[in-house]
Tab-separated table of C-alpha atoms in Angstrom:
chain	number	residue	atom	x	y	z
N	1410	MET	CA	-12.998	65.242	27.367
N	1411	ARG	CA	-13.902	62.087	25.469
N	1412	VAL	CA	-13.274	58.981	27.592
N	1413	LEU	CA	-13.207	55.310	26.608
N	1414	ILE	CA	-13.488	52.758	29.451
N	1415	VAL	CA	-12.366	49.282	28.422
N	1416	PHE	CA	-14.016	47.032	30.977
N	1417	ALA	CA	-12.840	43.425	31.515
N	1418	HIS	CA	-14.803	41.642	34.207
N	1419	PRO	CA	-17.301	38.819	33.647
N	1420	GLU	CA	-19.676	39.951	36.420
N	1421	PRO	CA	-21.450	43.329	35.946
N	1422	ARG	CA	-22.291	43.537	39.652
N	1423	SER	CA	-18.660	43.090	40.724
N	1424	PHE	CA	-16.644	45.914	42.318
N	1425	ASN	CA	-15.035	46.324	38.954
N	1426	GLY	CA	-18.467	46.925	37.561
N	1427	ALA	CA	-19.149	49.445	40.271
N	1428	LEU	CA	-15.938	51.300	39.496
N	1429	LYS	CA	-16.778	51.328	35.797
N	1430	ASP	CA	-20.349	52.637	36.459
N	1431	LEU	CA	-19.053	55.230	38.876
N	1432	ALA	CA	-16.456	56.456	36.379
N	1433	ALA	CA	-19.094	56.766	33.622
N	1434	GLU	CA	-21.582	58.597	35.845
N	1435	THR	CA	-18.952	60.908	37.367
N	1436	LEU	CA	-17.400	61.831	34.032
N	1437	ILE	CA	-20.718	62.416	32.346
N	1438	ALA	CA	-21.892	64.560	35.293
N	1439	ALA	CA	-18.727	66.600	34.869
N	1440	GLY	CA	-19.507	67.277	31.256
N	1441	HIS	CA	-17.370	64.622	29.626
N	1442	GLU	CA	-18.446	62.111	26.949
N	1443	VAL	CA	-18.045	58.438	27.776
N	1444	LYS	CA	-17.996	55.200	25.722
N	1445	VAL	CA	-17.641	51.773	27.339
N	1446	SER	CA	-16.171	48.654	25.753
N	1447	ASP	CA	-17.621	45.888	27.877
N	1448	LEU	CA	-15.404	43.052	26.600
N	1449	TYR	CA	-17.220	40.156	28.334
N	1450	ALA	CA	-20.662	41.423	27.362
N	1451	ALA	CA	-19.470	41.840	23.754
N	1452	LYS	CA	-17.834	38.401	23.818
N	1453	PHE	CA	-14.770	40.145	22.395
N	1454	GLY	CA	-12.348	37.772	20.764
N	1455	ALA	CA	-9.127	37.488	22.769
N	1456	VAL	CA	-6.889	35.776	20.338
N	1457	VAL	CA	-4.916	37.354	17.464
N	1458	GLY	CA	-5.179	35.001	14.546
N	1459	VAL	CA	-5.726	34.613	10.828
N	1460	ASP	CA	-9.389	35.521	11.200
N	1461	ASP	CA	-8.384	39.110	12.074
N	1462	PHE	CA	-7.627	39.641	8.386
N	1463	LEU	CA	-10.499	39.618	5.919
N	1464	CYS	CA	-8.755	39.523	2.513
N	1465	GLU	CA	-5.667	38.227	0.908
N	1466	ARG	CA	-2.756	37.918	3.354
N	1467	ALA	CA	0.547	39.690	2.817
N	1468	ASP	CA	2.104	36.213	3.176
N	1469	PRO	CA	-0.282	33.274	3.081
N	1470	ASP	CA	2.619	30.839	3.787
N	1471	PHE	CA	3.998	32.413	6.934
N	1472	PHE	CA	1.853	34.108	9.525
N	1473	SER	CA	3.516	37.141	11.010
N	1474	VAL	CA	1.094	39.121	13.170
N	1475	ALA	CA	2.835	42.490	12.708
N	1476	ARG	CA	3.161	42.045	8.923
N	1477	GLU	CA	-0.465	41.049	8.481
N	1478	GLN	CA	-1.741	43.812	10.773
N	1479	THR	CA	0.147	46.433	8.740
N	1480	HIS	CA	-1.049	44.921	5.457
N	1481	ALA	CA	-4.651	44.650	6.505
N	1482	LEU	CA	-4.789	48.229	7.795
N	1483	LYS	CA	-3.366	49.555	4.605
N	1484	ASN	CA	-5.863	47.576	2.537
N	1485	GLY	CA	-8.973	48.057	4.622
N	1486	ALA	CA	-8.958	44.370	5.457
N	1487	MET	CA	-8.953	44.384	9.252
N	1488	ALA	CA	-11.843	42.563	10.968
N	1489	ASP	CA	-14.806	44.808	11.830
N	1490	GLU	CA	-14.595	44.052	15.569
N	1491	ILE	CA	-11.114	45.441	15.601
N	1492	ILE	CA	-11.849	48.524	13.459
N	1493	ALA	CA	-14.798	49.369	15.776
N	1494	GLU	CA	-12.457	49.340	18.771
N	1495	GLN	CA	-9.738	51.290	16.970
N	1496	ASN	CA	-12.313	53.962	16.103
N	1497	LYS	CA	-13.233	54.268	19.767
N	1498	VAL	CA	-9.566	54.693	20.649
N	1499	ILE	CA	-9.096	57.380	18.016
N	1500	TRP	CA	-12.240	59.090	19.308
N	1501	ALA	CA	-10.996	59.037	22.946
N	1502	GLU	CA	-8.787	61.596	24.643
N	1503	LEU	CA	-8.548	59.392	27.724
N	1504	VAL	CA	-8.529	55.556	27.734
N	1505	ILE	CA	-9.158	53.762	31.075
N	1506	PHE	CA	-8.503	50.019	31.577
N	1507	GLN	CA	-10.855	48.716	34.254
N	1508	PHE	CA	-9.904	45.195	35.316
N	1509	PRO	CA	-9.192	42.785	38.158
N	1510	MET	CA	-5.494	41.847	38.526
N	1511	TRP	CA	-5.336	38.156	37.604
N	1512	TRP	CA	-1.966	36.648	37.946
N	1513	PHE	CA	-0.222	39.973	38.215
N	1514	GLY	CA	-1.699	41.279	34.995
N	1515	MET	CA	-4.721	41.852	32.882
N	1516	PRO	CA	-7.390	39.181	32.214
N	1517	ALA	CA	-6.724	37.465	28.928
N	1518	ILE	CA	-9.724	39.117	27.245
N	1519	LEU	CA	-8.138	42.561	27.904
N	1520	LYS	CA	-4.620	41.425	26.898
N	1521	GLY	CA	-6.182	40.139	23.703
N	1522	TRP	CA	-7.903	43.426	23.114
N	1523	VAL	CA	-4.449	45.053	23.225
N	1524	ASP	CA	-2.860	42.350	21.026
N	1525	ARG	CA	-5.537	42.867	18.431
N	1526	VAL	CA	-6.606	46.523	18.611
N	1527	PHE	CA	-3.133	48.077	19.171
N	1528	ALA	CA	-2.070	46.698	15.771
N	1529	ARG	CA	1.158	47.572	14.043
N	1530	GLY	CA	0.312	50.471	11.817
N	1531	PHE	CA	-2.420	51.689	14.138
N	1532	ALA	CA	-0.737	52.152	17.517
N	1533	TYR	CA	2.964	51.918	16.545
N	1534	SER	CA	5.165	51.397	13.517
N	1535	ALA	CA	8.757	51.742	12.452
N	1536	GLY	CA	10.205	54.782	14.264
N	1537	ARG	CA	6.898	55.510	15.947
N	1538	LYS	CA	7.156	54.391	19.565
N	1539	TYR	CA	7.311	56.012	22.952
N	1540	ASP	CA	7.573	59.858	22.524
N	1541	THR	CA	6.710	59.483	18.853
N	1542	GLY	CA	4.101	56.770	19.295
N	1543	MET	CA	0.887	57.071	17.334
N	1544	MET	CA	-1.299	57.721	20.491
N	1545	ARG	CA	0.673	60.905	21.304
N	1546	GLY	CA	-1.441	63.617	22.943
N	1547	ARG	CA	-3.807	61.113	24.539
N	1548	LEU	CA	-4.106	59.991	28.160
N	1549	ALA	CA	-4.383	56.551	29.599
N	1550	MET	CA	-4.957	55.099	32.987
N	1551	VAL	CA	-5.263	51.822	34.870
N	1552	SER	CA	-8.104	51.236	37.332
N	1553	ALA	CA	-7.547	47.806	38.881
N	1554	THR	CA	-8.640	45.665	41.773
N	1555	THR	CA	-6.514	43.040	43.519
N	1556	GLY	CA	-7.048	39.863	45.516
N	1557	THR	CA	-4.489	40.609	48.093
N	1558	SER	CA	-3.602	43.547	50.417
N	1559	ALA	CA	-1.734	46.753	49.729
N	1560	GLU	CA	1.062	45.430	52.022
N	1561	THR	CA	1.759	42.446	49.710
N	1562	TYR	CA	2.235	45.064	46.933
N	1563	ALA	CA	4.617	47.242	48.901
N	1564	PRO	CA	8.206	47.619	47.564
N	1565	ASN	CA	9.282	44.988	50.135
N	1566	GLY	CA	6.017	43.015	49.942
N	1567	ILE	CA	5.818	39.408	48.815
N	1568	ASP	CA	4.166	40.279	45.543
N	1569	GLY	CA	6.414	43.250	44.755
N	1570	ASP	CA	5.715	47.008	44.181
N	1571	ILE	CA	2.389	47.461	42.443
N	1572	ASN	CA	3.887	50.255	40.288
N	1573	ASP	CA	6.674	47.953	39.069
N	1574	ILE	CA	4.107	45.146	38.346
N	1575	LEU	CA	2.130	47.639	36.281
N	1576	TRP	CA	5.190	48.776	34.309
N	1577	PRO	CA	4.485	46.344	31.414
N	1578	ILE	CA	1.080	48.130	31.042
N	1579	HIS	CA	2.188	51.719	31.860
N	1580	ASN	CA	5.432	51.697	29.878
N	1581	GLY	CA	5.016	48.670	27.600
N	1582	ILE	CA	1.516	49.416	26.299
N	1583	PHE	CA	0.519	52.976	27.098
N	1584	ARG	CA	3.772	54.888	26.949
N	1585	TYR	CA	5.148	52.638	24.161
N	1586	THR	CA	2.279	53.847	21.885
N	1587	GLY	CA	2.680	57.497	22.963
N	1588	PHE	CA	0.077	57.962	25.660
N	1589	ASP	CA	0.673	60.164	28.617
N	1590	VAL	CA	-0.108	58.052	31.723
N	1591	LEU	CA	-2.113	58.929	34.805
N	1592	PRO	CA	-1.221	57.224	38.093
N	1593	PRO	CA	-3.162	54.002	38.578
N	1594	HIS	CA	-6.171	53.706	40.838
N	1595	VAL	CA	-5.842	50.424	42.707
N	1596	ALA	CA	-8.588	49.008	44.998
N	1597	TYR	CA	-7.008	46.328	47.200
N	1598	MET	CA	-9.074	43.170	47.761
N	1599	PRO	CA	-12.529	44.739	47.561
N	1600	GLY	CA	-13.965	41.232	48.117
N	1601	LYS	CA	-12.548	41.059	51.606
N	1602	ILE	CA	-13.159	44.530	53.042
N	1603	SER	CA	-16.142	46.302	54.616
N	1604	THR	CA	-18.851	48.201	52.828
N	1605	GLU	CA	-17.433	51.369	54.265
N	1606	GLU	CA	-14.022	50.643	52.938
N	1607	ARG	CA	-15.420	49.887	49.479
N	1608	ARG	CA	-17.354	53.138	49.625
N	1609	ALA	CA	-14.098	54.939	50.504
N	1610	TYR	CA	-12.467	53.479	47.403
N	1611	LEU	CA	-15.347	54.708	45.233
N	1612	ASN	CA	-15.049	58.183	46.769
N	1613	CYS	CA	-11.304	58.301	46.163
N	1614	TYR	CA	-11.787	57.165	42.608
N	1615	ARG	CA	-14.468	59.811	42.060
N	1616	ARG	CA	-12.100	62.529	43.303
N	1617	ARG	CA	-9.341	61.223	40.995
N	1618	LEU	CA	-11.662	61.390	38.026
N	1619	ILE	CA	-12.876	64.885	38.788
N	1620	ASP	CA	-9.314	66.213	38.968
N	1621	ILE	CA	-7.709	64.665	35.946
N	1622	ASP	CA	-6.146	67.983	34.934
N	1623	GLY	CA	-4.627	68.410	38.404
N	1624	THR	CA	-3.188	64.941	38.543
N	1625	PRO	CA	0.546	64.704	37.819
N	1626	ARG	CA	1.346	62.249	34.997
N	1627	LEU	CA	3.744	59.383	35.565
N	1628	PHE	CA	7.313	60.162	34.616
N	1629	PHE	CA	9.032	58.387	31.714
N	1630	HIS	CA	12.408	59.440	30.438
N	1631	PRO	CA	12.081	61.417	27.165
N	1632	LEU	CA	13.730	59.955	24.065
N	1633	GLY	CA	16.481	62.573	24.384
N	1634	ASP	CA	17.745	60.820	27.556
N	1635	TYR	CA	18.542	57.727	25.496
N	1636	GLY	CA	21.546	57.056	23.292
N	1637	ASP	CA	21.428	55.316	19.898
N	1638	ASP	CA	21.564	52.013	21.747
N	1639	GLU	CA	18.309	52.896	23.516
N	1640	ARG	CA	19.969	52.914	26.892
N	1641	LEU	CA	20.066	55.919	29.189
N	1642	LYS	CA	22.985	58.155	28.322
N	1643	PRO	CA	25.851	58.356	30.782
N	1644	GLY	CA	24.989	60.893	33.499
N	1645	ILE	CA	21.239	60.499	33.256
N	1646	VAL	CA	19.920	59.540	36.667
N	1647	VAL	CA	17.040	57.112	36.583
N	1648	ARG	CA	13.776	58.731	37.676
N	1649	SER	CA	11.192	56.227	36.310
N	1650	GLY	CA	11.285	54.178	39.503
N	1651	PHE	CA	11.656	50.959	37.467
N	1652	GLN	CA	14.881	51.277	35.482
N	1653	ARG	CA	18.266	51.214	37.146
N	1654	ASN	CA	21.527	53.006	36.470
N	1655	VAL	CA	24.327	50.585	35.641
U	810	MET	CA	12.088	14.148	33.714
U	811	ARG	CA	8.584	14.726	32.351
U	812	VAL	CA	8.387	18.057	30.554
U	813	LEU	CA	5.301	20.052	29.383
U	814	ILE	CA	5.924	22.724	26.774
U	815	VAL	CA	3.095	25.245	26.528
U	816	PHE	CA	3.458	26.712	23.050
U	817	ALA	CA	1.765	29.977	22.116
U	818	HIS	CA	2.540	31.138	18.639
U	819	PRO	CA	0.227	31.159	15.641
U	820	GLU	CA	2.903	30.175	13.095
U	821	PRO	CA	4.481	26.679	13.490
U	822	ARG	CA	7.417	27.755	11.321
U	823	SER	CA	8.258	30.751	13.454
U	824	PHE	CA	11.428	30.905	15.560
U	825	ASN	CA	9.184	30.185	18.554
U	826	GLY	CA	8.169	27.004	16.687
U	827	ALA	CA	11.873	26.170	16.102
U	828	LEU	CA	12.602	26.660	19.821
U	829	LYS	CA	9.675	24.461	20.746
U	830	ASP	CA	10.767	21.732	18.325
U	831	LEU	CA	14.403	21.928	19.424
U	832	ALA	CA	13.374	21.644	23.073
U	833	ALA	CA	11.223	18.588	22.404
U	834	GLU	CA	13.940	16.852	20.325
U	835	THR	CA	16.720	17.713	22.758
U	836	LEU	CA	14.865	16.600	25.821
U	837	ILE	CA	13.670	13.323	24.256
U	838	ALA	CA	17.186	12.605	23.031
U	839	ALA	CA	18.365	13.148	26.584
U	840	GLY	CA	15.941	10.556	27.859
U	841	HIS	CA	13.154	12.812	29.055
U	842	GLU	CA	9.458	12.578	28.229
U	843	VAL	CA	7.822	15.533	26.540
U	844	LYS	CA	4.215	16.713	25.971
U	845	VAL	CA	3.380	19.834	24.030
U	846	SER	CA	0.242	21.964	24.459
U	847	ASP	CA	0.099	23.827	21.136
U	848	LEU	CA	-2.511	26.412	22.108
U	849	TYR	CA	-3.064	27.895	18.655
U	850	ALA	CA	-3.347	24.519	16.969
U	851	ALA	CA	-5.790	23.433	19.636
U	852	LYS	CA	-7.777	26.624	19.356
U	853	PHE	CA	-7.534	26.787	23.137
U	854	GLY	CA	-10.145	29.054	24.678
U	855	ALA	CA	-8.441	32.134	26.138
U	856	VAL	CA	-11.276	33.578	28.204
U	857	VAL	CA	-12.407	32.502	31.701
U	858	GLY	CA	-16.169	32.496	31.716
U	859	VAL	CA	-19.291	30.716	32.774
U	860	ASP	CA	-18.715	28.029	30.112
U	861	ASP	CA	-15.748	26.744	32.146
U	862	PHE	CA	-18.219	25.252	34.561
U	863	LEU	CA	-20.412	22.355	33.436
U	864	CYS	CA	-22.956	21.938	36.202
U	865	GLU	CA	-24.799	23.997	38.740
U	866	ARG	CA	-22.880	27.096	39.748
U	867	ALA	CA	-21.938	27.842	43.398
U	868	ASP	CA	-23.741	31.153	42.874
U	869	PRO	CA	-25.780	31.467	39.725
U	870	ASP	CA	-26.598	35.159	40.586
U	871	PHE	CA	-23.002	36.476	41.023
U	872	PHE	CA	-20.108	35.195	38.987
U	873	SER	CA	-16.904	34.945	40.987
U	874	VAL	CA	-14.179	33.173	39.018
U	875	ALA	CA	-12.323	31.943	42.148
U	876	ARG	CA	-15.484	30.667	43.844
U	877	GLU	CA	-16.772	28.872	40.732
U	878	GLN	CA	-13.338	27.303	40.040
U	879	THR	CA	-13.146	25.939	43.594
U	880	HIS	CA	-16.727	24.641	43.391
U	881	ALA	CA	-16.315	23.068	39.991
U	882	LEU	CA	-13.052	21.301	40.920
U	883	LYS	CA	-14.693	19.893	44.094
U	884	ASN	CA	-17.704	18.685	42.159
U	885	GLY	CA	-15.992	17.339	38.982
U	886	ALA	CA	-17.717	20.032	36.918
U	887	MET	CA	-14.685	21.744	35.338
U	888	ALA	CA	-14.725	21.879	31.486
U	889	ASP	CA	-12.890	18.975	29.865
U	890	GLU	CA	-10.496	21.306	28.024
U	891	ILE	CA	-9.264	22.625	31.380
U	892	ILE	CA	-9.104	19.235	33.094
U	893	ALA	CA	-6.946	17.880	30.223
U	894	GLU	CA	-4.444	20.739	30.691
U	895	GLN	CA	-4.473	20.391	34.476
U	896	ASN	CA	-3.655	16.700	34.041
U	897	LYS	CA	-0.668	17.564	31.908
U	898	VAL	CA	0.568	20.015	34.541
U	899	ILE	CA	0.247	17.360	37.254
U	900	TRP	CA	2.064	14.879	35.009
U	901	ALA	CA	4.945	17.340	34.367
U	902	GLU	CA	8.000	17.862	36.497
U	903	LEU	CA	9.047	20.826	34.348
U	904	VAL	CA	6.696	23.251	32.620
U	905	ILE	CA	8.123	25.541	29.845
U	906	PHE	CA	6.227	28.532	28.474
U	907	GLN	CA	7.332	29.106	24.843
U	908	PHE	CA	6.005	32.448	23.616
U	909	PRO	CA	6.799	35.677	21.786
U	910	MET	CA	6.736	38.795	24.083
U	911	TRP	CA	3.753	40.767	22.913
U	912	TRP	CA	3.264	44.031	24.723
U	913	PHE	CA	5.747	43.130	27.434
U	914	GLY	CA	3.938	39.927	28.284
U	915	MET	CA	2.381	36.715	27.105
U	916	PRO	CA	0.015	36.442	24.141
U	917	ALA	CA	-3.524	36.432	25.372
U	918	ILE	CA	-4.003	32.803	24.524
U	919	LEU	CA	-1.265	31.875	27.012
U	920	LYS	CA	-2.485	34.332	29.623
U	921	GLY	CA	-5.922	32.760	29.252
U	922	TRP	CA	-4.416	29.268	29.637
U	923	VAL	CA	-3.040	30.450	33.024
U	924	ASP	CA	-6.333	32.192	34.009
U	925	ARG	CA	-8.289	29.026	33.328
U	926	VAL	CA	-5.913	26.112	34.062
U	927	PHE	CA	-4.253	27.499	37.230
U	928	ALA	CA	-7.616	27.517	38.865
U	929	ARG	CA	-8.251	28.197	42.508
U	930	GLY	CA	-8.257	24.783	44.210
U	931	PHE	CA	-5.837	23.371	41.620
U	932	ALA	CA	-2.824	25.715	41.626
U	933	TYR	CA	-3.432	27.691	44.772
U	934	SER	CA	-5.955	28.044	47.598
U	935	ALA	CA	-6.283	29.610	51.035
U	936	GLY	CA	-2.897	29.375	52.735
U	937	ARG	CA	-1.319	27.605	49.790
U	938	LYS	CA	0.766	30.117	47.903
U	939	TYR	CA	4.467	30.656	47.298
U	940	ASP	CA	6.512	28.205	49.358
U	941	THR	CA	3.393	26.266	50.128
U	942	GLY	CA	1.817	26.556	46.686
U	943	MET	CA	0.243	23.485	45.190
U	944	MET	CA	2.961	23.168	42.438
U	945	ARG	CA	5.661	22.691	44.988
U	946	GLY	CA	8.502	20.386	43.908
U	947	ARG	CA	7.998	21.180	40.249
U	948	LEU	CA	10.123	23.368	37.887
U	949	ALA	CA	9.044	26.087	35.514
U	950	MET	CA	10.772	28.189	32.922
U	951	VAL	CA	10.092	30.918	30.361
U	952	SER	CA	11.506	30.640	26.841
U	953	ALA	CA	10.653	33.827	25.050
U	954	THR	CA	11.444	35.851	21.997
U	955	THR	CA	11.318	39.662	21.622
U	956	GLY	CA	10.760	42.204	18.883
U	957	THR	CA	13.531	44.551	20.108
U	958	SER	CA	17.195	44.278	21.082
U	959	ALA	CA	18.776	43.066	24.353
U	960	GLU	CA	19.957	46.694	24.879
U	961	THR	CA	16.352	47.923	25.108
U	962	TYR	CA	15.864	45.379	27.900
U	963	ALA	CA	18.927	46.338	29.862
U	964	PRO	CA	18.414	47.752	33.399
U	965	ASN	CA	18.850	51.230	31.910
U	966	GLY	CA	17.204	50.354	28.593
U	967	ILE	CA	14.070	52.056	27.299
U	968	ASP	CA	11.918	48.955	27.836
U	969	GLY	CA	13.356	48.164	31.280
U	970	ASP	CA	15.178	45.082	32.655
U	971	ILE	CA	13.883	41.887	31.075
U	972	ASN	CA	14.042	40.050	34.381
U	973	ASP	CA	11.867	42.705	36.043
U	974	ILE	CA	9.370	42.570	33.132
U	975	LEU	CA	9.193	38.803	33.590
U	976	TRP	CA	8.592	39.097	37.362
U	977	PRO	CA	4.750	38.924	36.977
U	978	ILE	CA	5.348	35.521	35.373
U	979	HIS	CA	8.274	34.290	37.471
U	980	ASN	CA	6.966	35.417	40.797
U	981	GLY	CA	3.267	36.047	40.125
U	982	ILE	CA	2.459	32.821	38.297
U	983	PHE	CA	5.264	30.251	38.820
U	984	ARG	CA	6.563	31.019	42.285
U	985	TYR	CA	3.133	32.031	43.537
U	986	THR	CA	1.925	28.534	42.761
U	987	GLY	CA	5.039	26.902	44.328
U	988	PHE	CA	7.217	26.165	41.313
U	989	ASP	CA	10.991	26.455	41.444
U	990	VAL	CA	11.911	28.745	38.575
U	991	LEU	CA	14.774	28.309	36.061
U	992	PRO	CA	16.333	31.466	34.530
U	993	PRO	CA	14.553	32.513	31.351
U	994	HIS	CA	15.928	31.823	27.907
U	995	VAL	CA	15.370	34.995	25.834
U	996	ALA	CA	16.055	35.208	22.074
U	997	TYR	CA	16.156	38.865	21.146
U	998	MET	CA	14.496	39.928	17.865
U	999	PRO	CA	15.031	36.613	16.017
U	1000	GLY	CA	13.225	38.177	13.010
U	1001	LYS	CA	15.893	40.788	12.557
U	1002	ILE	CA	19.157	38.847	12.986
U	1003	SER	CA	21.215	36.554	10.796
U	1004	THR	CA	20.795	32.824	10.287
U	1005	GLU	CA	24.023	32.325	12.212
U	1006	GLU	CA	22.803	34.340	15.166
U	1007	ARG	CA	19.541	32.356	15.208
U	1008	ARG	CA	21.569	29.163	15.133
U	1009	ALA	CA	23.603	30.439	18.111
U	1010	TYR	CA	20.403	30.990	20.061
U	1011	LEU	CA	19.280	27.468	19.310
U	1012	ASN	CA	22.669	26.109	20.469
U	1013	CYS	CA	22.529	28.104	23.705
U	1014	TYR	CA	19.002	26.927	24.347
U	1015	ARG	CA	20.062	23.306	23.710
U	1016	ARG	CA	22.849	23.656	26.206
U	1017	ARG	CA	20.486	25.133	28.784
U	1018	LEU	CA	18.062	22.221	28.373
U	1019	ILE	CA	20.808	19.603	28.629
U	1020	ASP	CA	22.058	21.051	31.876
U	1021	ILE	CA	18.796	21.686	33.822
U	1022	ASP	CA	20.215	20.077	36.977
U	1023	GLY	CA	23.283	22.317	36.880
U	1024	THR	CA	21.334	25.510	36.300
U	1025	PRO	CA	20.885	27.655	39.443
U	1026	ARG	CA	17.276	28.441	40.185
U	1027	LEU	CA	16.077	32.036	40.492
U	1028	PHE	CA	16.090	33.319	44.015
U	1029	PHE	CA	12.880	34.214	45.813
U	1030	HIS	CA	12.787	35.093	49.500
U	1031	PRO	CA	11.444	32.153	51.544
U	1032	LEU	CA	8.219	32.704	53.528
U	1033	GLY	CA	10.345	32.907	56.729
U	1034	ASP	CA	11.751	36.196	55.493
U	1035	TYR	CA	8.310	37.755	55.614
U	1036	GLY	CA	6.431	39.059	58.658
U	1037	ASP	CA	2.711	38.570	59.261
U	1038	ASP	CA	2.038	41.608	57.022
U	1039	GLU	CA	3.747	39.731	54.117
U	1040	ARG	CA	6.475	42.336	53.900
U	1041	LEU	CA	10.183	41.484	54.393
U	1042	LYS	CA	11.113	41.509	58.059
U	1043	PRO	CA	13.371	44.314	59.262
U	1044	GLY	CA	16.968	43.398	58.633
U	1045	ILE	CA	16.261	41.151	55.611
U	1046	VAL	CA	18.247	42.557	52.701
U	1047	VAL	CA	16.468	42.219	49.339
U	1048	ARG	CA	18.011	39.653	47.084
U	1049	SER	CA	15.266	39.038	44.515
U	1050	GLY	CA	16.446	41.831	42.253
U	1051	PHE	CA	12.902	43.180	41.996
U	1052	GLN	CA	11.717	44.134	45.502
U	1053	ARG	CA	13.308	46.986	47.411
U	1054	ASN	CA	14.105	47.575	51.107
U	1055	VAL	CA	12.121	50.566	52.481
């Protein structure tokens, strides 16, 4: 399997760095191919802007990100930095986001990678989302660390259920563009636990990576469960864990 | 009231720009003071990194964002761009985030503003989070636009409940740092509706802004509802809409 690890931590010797290195070593040892996009090391630009587009704009007077992305992709005018990342995504059968949870989400440098690389016309377009998204047939996975305990991220924890907090990534980025999604690997507050506990997290992650085929994918309702209004049809019982029957 | 609008859209003439302008005009006409942080116009840096810290690092050999933020704030060594934004936040009694929902969240430039400005030691610190967060006594609010319909963001919609999708901002950023939180104003797919419908959104938003005092705040469980494990105590019935009793 070809695996792209998108790594978003400023310190290579962090636990995020260790998880990234472990994943690369484990996957290569198991016969997979691995590429790493180390966003901090590459000083990857985080902000979608006019500089993403090399040539004449579709509309020089009004800047619409989606319109300019579509236009630039059609005309071979997308910035090289973006094309290089898109080529890695196309190459990959599995994409892993390795990041520390900052403010209940991805570091800005990774959010910006998504904003820029998952361009309209590349990752989605009219009528191409969710089951028909352009990343269909590929796998994606979150590997994250947190600053607080697993208890705070319990369903009745003060931060809220970690799976619900990851929904904007799992459903909103991965599934939206057609990926099948592996359950997340979350290492809780690696900065505050013992060396043994950190080692245990690495061992668990290694086991997860070795058994990708045997790992059940997250469930998302198929398009057929939705009516024309994009709401679940009457009688469909919610099984995503996030949505609610009304 | 002193209001800070943090504006994150690359096109001033976008509907996000119109909402920002309307808010500023409405609030000023009502006797409030307004400052705007226009992140794209300011080319605000989105990425937390070593350049945020002007002087000697707490640990030059291992880059921990939280540690360096705390150290730099104590020693007056935080980058000027960050200090200027922090001063606006301290000045403000209400902070409004005005942004388009990109990938179920904030544009990276706004996420980066949070990553950098809400530094440890400024917005939170040991023992200072949620009810005791350092922004206690202040108000915050999301004003967002979307690319898809309100139906897709219904509780049984394909994208999931908009209020749940905003939890990482409402609870994870605003409430975490002590803000009281106003209900969000969401304008659904302003790019695909009629001029009249856009005007209706502007009118609704104006009414919301004029009646801030009369607008009920979002409910978050007080710290007293949580046990030492930071989970809701037995017998406390979830009222946040996001968490779940287990």
